[in-house]
CSV table of C-alpha atoms in Angstrom, one decimal:
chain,number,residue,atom,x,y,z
A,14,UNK,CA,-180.5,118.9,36.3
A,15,UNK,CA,-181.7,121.5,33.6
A,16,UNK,CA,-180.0,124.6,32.6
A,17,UNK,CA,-177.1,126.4,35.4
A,18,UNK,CA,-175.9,129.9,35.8
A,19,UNK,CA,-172.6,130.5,35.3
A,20,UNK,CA,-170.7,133.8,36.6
A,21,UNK,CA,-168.4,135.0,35.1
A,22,UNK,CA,-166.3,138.1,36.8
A,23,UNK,CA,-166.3,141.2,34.6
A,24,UNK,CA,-163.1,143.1,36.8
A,25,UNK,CA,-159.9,142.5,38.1
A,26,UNK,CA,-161.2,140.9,41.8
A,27,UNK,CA,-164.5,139.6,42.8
A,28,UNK,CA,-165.2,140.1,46.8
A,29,UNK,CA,-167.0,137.2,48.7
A,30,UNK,CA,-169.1,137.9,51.6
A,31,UNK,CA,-170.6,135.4,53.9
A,32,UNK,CA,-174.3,136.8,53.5
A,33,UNK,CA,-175.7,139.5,51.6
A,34,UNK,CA,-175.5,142.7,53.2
A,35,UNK,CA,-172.6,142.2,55.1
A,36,UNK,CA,-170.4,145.0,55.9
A,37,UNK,CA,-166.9,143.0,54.8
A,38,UNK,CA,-166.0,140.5,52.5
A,39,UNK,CA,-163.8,137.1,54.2
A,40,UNK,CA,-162.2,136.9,50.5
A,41,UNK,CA,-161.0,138.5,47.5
A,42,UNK,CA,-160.6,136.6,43.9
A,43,UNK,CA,-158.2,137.6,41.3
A,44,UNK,CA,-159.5,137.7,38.1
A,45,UNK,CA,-158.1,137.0,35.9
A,46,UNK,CA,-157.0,132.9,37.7
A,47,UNK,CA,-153.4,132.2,38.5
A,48,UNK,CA,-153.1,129.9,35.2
A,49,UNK,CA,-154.6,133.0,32.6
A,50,UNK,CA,-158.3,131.8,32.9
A,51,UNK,CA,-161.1,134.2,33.5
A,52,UNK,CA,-162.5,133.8,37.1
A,53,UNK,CA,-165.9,132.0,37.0
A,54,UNK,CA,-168.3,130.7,39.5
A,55,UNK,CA,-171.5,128.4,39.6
A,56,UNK,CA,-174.4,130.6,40.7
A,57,UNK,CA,-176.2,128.4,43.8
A,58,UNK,CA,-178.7,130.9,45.1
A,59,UNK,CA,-180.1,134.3,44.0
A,60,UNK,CA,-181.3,137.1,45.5
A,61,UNK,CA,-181.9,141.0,44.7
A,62,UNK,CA,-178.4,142.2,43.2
A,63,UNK,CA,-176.5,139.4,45.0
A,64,UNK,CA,-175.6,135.8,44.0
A,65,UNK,CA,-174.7,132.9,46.4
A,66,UNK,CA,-171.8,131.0,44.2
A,67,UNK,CA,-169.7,127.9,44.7
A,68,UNK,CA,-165.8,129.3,45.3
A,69,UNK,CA,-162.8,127.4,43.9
A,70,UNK,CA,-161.3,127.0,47.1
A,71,UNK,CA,-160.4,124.4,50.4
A,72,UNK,CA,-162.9,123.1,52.1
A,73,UNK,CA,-165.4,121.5,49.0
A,74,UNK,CA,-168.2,122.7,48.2
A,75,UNK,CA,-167.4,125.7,49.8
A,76,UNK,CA,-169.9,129.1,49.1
A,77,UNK,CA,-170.2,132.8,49.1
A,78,UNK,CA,-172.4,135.7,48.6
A,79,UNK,CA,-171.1,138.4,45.8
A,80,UNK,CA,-173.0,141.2,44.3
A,81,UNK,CA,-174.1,141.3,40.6
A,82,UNK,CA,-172.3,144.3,39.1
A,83,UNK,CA,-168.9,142.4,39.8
A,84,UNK,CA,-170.0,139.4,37.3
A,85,UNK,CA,-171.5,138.9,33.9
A,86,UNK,CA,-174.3,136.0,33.9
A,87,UNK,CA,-175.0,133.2,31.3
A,88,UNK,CA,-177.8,130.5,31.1
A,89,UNK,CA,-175.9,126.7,30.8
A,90,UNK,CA,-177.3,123.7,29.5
A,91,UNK,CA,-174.7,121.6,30.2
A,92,UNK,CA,-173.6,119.2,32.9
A,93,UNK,CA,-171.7,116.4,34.0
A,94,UNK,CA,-172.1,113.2,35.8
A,95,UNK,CA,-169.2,110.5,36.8
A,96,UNK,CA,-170.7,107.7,38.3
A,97,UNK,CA,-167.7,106.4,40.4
A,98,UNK,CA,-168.1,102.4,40.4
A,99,UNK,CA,-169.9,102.5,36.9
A,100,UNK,CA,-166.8,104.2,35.8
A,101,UNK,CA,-168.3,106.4,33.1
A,102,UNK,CA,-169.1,110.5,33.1
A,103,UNK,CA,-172.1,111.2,31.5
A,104,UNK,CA,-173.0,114.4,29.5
A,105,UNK,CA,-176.1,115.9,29.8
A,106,UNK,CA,-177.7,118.5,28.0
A,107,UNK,CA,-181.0,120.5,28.9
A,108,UNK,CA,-181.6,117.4,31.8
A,109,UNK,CA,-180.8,114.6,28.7
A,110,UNK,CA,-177.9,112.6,28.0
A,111,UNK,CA,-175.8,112.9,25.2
A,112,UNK,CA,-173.4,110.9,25.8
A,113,UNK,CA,-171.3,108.7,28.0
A,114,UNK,CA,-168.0,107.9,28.1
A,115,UNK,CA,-165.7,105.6,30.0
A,116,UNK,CA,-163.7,107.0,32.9
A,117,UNK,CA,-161.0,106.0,35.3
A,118,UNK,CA,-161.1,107.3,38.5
A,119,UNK,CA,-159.4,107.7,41.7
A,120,UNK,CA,-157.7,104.1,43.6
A,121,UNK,CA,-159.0,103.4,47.1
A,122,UNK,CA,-156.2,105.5,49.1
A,123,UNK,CA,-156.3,108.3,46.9
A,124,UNK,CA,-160.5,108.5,46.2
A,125,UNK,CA,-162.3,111.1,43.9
A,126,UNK,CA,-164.3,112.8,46.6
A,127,UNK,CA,-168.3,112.8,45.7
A,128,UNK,CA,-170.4,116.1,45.8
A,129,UNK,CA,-170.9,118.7,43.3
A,130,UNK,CA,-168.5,120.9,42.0
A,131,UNK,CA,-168.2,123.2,38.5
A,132,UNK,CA,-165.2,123.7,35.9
A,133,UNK,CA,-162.6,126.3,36.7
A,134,UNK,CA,-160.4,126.0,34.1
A,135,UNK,CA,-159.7,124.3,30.8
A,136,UNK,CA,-155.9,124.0,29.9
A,137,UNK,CA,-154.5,122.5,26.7
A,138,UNK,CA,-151.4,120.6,27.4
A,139,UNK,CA,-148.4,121.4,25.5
A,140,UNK,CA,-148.4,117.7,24.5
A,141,UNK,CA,-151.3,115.9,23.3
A,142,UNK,CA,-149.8,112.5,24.2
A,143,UNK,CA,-148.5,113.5,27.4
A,144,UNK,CA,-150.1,112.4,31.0
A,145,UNK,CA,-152.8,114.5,30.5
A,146,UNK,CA,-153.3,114.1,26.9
A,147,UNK,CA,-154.6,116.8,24.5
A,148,UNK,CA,-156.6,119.2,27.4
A,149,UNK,CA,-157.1,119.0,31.1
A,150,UNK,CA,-160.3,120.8,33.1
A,151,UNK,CA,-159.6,122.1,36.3
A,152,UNK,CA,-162.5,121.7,38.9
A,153,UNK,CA,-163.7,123.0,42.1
A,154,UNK,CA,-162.8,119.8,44.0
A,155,UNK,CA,-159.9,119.3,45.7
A,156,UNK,CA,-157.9,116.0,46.7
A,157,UNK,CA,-158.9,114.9,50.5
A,158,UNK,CA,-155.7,113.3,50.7
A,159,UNK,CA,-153.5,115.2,48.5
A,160,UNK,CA,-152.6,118.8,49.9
A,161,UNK,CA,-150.7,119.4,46.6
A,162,UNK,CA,-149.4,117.1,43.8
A,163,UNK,CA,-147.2,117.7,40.2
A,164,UNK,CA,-146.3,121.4,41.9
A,165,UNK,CA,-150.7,121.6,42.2
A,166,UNK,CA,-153.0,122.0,44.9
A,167,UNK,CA,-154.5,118.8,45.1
A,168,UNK,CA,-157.0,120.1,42.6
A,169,UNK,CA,-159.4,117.1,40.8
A,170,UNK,CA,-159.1,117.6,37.1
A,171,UNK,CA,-160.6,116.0,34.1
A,172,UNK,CA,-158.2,114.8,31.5
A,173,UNK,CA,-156.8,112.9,28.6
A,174,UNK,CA,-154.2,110.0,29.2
A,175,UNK,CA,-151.3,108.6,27.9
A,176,UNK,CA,-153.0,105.5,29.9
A,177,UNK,CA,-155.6,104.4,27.8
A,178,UNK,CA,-155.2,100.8,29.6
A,179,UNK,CA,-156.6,102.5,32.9
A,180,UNK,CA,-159.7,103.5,31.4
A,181,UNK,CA,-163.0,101.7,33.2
A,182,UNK,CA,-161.0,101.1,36.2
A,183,UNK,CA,-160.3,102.9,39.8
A,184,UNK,CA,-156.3,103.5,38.9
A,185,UNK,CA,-156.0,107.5,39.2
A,186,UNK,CA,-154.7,109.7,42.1
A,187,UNK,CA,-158.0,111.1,42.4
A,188,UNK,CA,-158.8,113.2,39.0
A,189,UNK,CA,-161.2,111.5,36.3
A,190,UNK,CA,-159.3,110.0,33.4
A,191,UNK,CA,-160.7,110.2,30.2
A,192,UNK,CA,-159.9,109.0,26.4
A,193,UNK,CA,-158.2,111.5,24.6
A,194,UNK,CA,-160.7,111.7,22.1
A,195,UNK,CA,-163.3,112.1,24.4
A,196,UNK,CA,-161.7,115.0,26.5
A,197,UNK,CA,-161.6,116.5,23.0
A,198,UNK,CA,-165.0,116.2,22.2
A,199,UNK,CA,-165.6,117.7,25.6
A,200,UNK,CA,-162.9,120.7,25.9
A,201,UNK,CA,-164.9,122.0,22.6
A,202,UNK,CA,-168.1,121.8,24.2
A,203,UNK,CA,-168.3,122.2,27.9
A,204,UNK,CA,-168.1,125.8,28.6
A,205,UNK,CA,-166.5,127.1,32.3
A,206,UNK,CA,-168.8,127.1,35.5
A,207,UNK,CA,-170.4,123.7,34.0
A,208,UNK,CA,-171.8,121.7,37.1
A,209,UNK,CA,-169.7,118.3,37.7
A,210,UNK,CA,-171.7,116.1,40.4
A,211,UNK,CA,-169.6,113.2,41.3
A,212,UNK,CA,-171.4,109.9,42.4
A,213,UNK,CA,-171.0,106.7,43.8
């Protein structure tokens, strides 16, 4: 995967249409998100004045149709890659890697669900040596188990950990662990709407 297109909304809603054209939108976004961030999408498709995005919603991997003059556009060259039973996430820059690092991920009964999503939010935690550690990303996925969890969602998040132990193994409810150095190096270079594809 080379460079994405990241959307980022440039007023206070974005509406989402199930095709181009159509006469009513199935969805309004706030913008900017509930926890302060601004509302940004992975761009899927294009067409004439209209972009297919991934939406930060229930089911995964869900999609919708929203016209250009609601969004400002940006070339990525980032992305990231968790191979589940490697337990790593890889960086990649431009379609090369830059680095991996060694992940936890989700136990058998509460699994990080595969497919590819995109960062939705980046929030640094009030403290660094808490259970998320130093910063958590919020992502697209969402828990196919959990229907909400620590007053959340069920939203899959990449984060720090006051865990280090559970690093390289499958001990999580389902985000990605990460070392807090690493999440770090990460929350200061990763910018919103990066793709995340999660693997076997």
């Amino acid at each position: 995967m080379g460079e994405s297109i990241v959307a980022t909304a440039i007023g206070p809603n974005v509406p989402i249409y199930r095709m181009p054209n159509a006469r009513h939108p199935f969805l309004h976004l706030a913008n900017p998100t509930a926890v302060h961030e601004p509302l940004t999408f992975l761009v899927r498709e294009r067409r004439a004045g209209w972009e297919q995005v991934y939406l930060p919603i229930r089911p995964d991997g869900s999609t919708g149709w929203t016209r250009d003059r609601y969004l400002r556009l940006a070339w990525n060259p980032y992305s990231v890659h968790v191979r589940m039973r490697a337990h790593q996430l890889v960086l990649m820059k431009r379609s090369r890697v830059v680095a991996r690092f060694p992940a936890a991920v989700g136990r058998s009964v509460l699994p990080t669900p595969k497919g590819r999503y995109y960062i939705v939010d980046l929030l640094k935690q009030p403290d660094p040596n808490g259970l998320y550690g130093p910063y958590a990303f919020g992502t697209s996925a969402y828990s196919h188990v959990l229907y909400s969890f620590g007053g959340g969602p069920g939203q899959i998040g990449i984060h720090g950990t006051n865990e280090p132990d559970s690093i390289g193994h499958s001990a999580s409810h389902g985000c990605i662990r990460l070392r807090n150095e690493d999440i770090v190096r990460l929350a200061h270079t990763l910018p919103l709407g990066t793709p995340v594809t999660i693997g076997a």
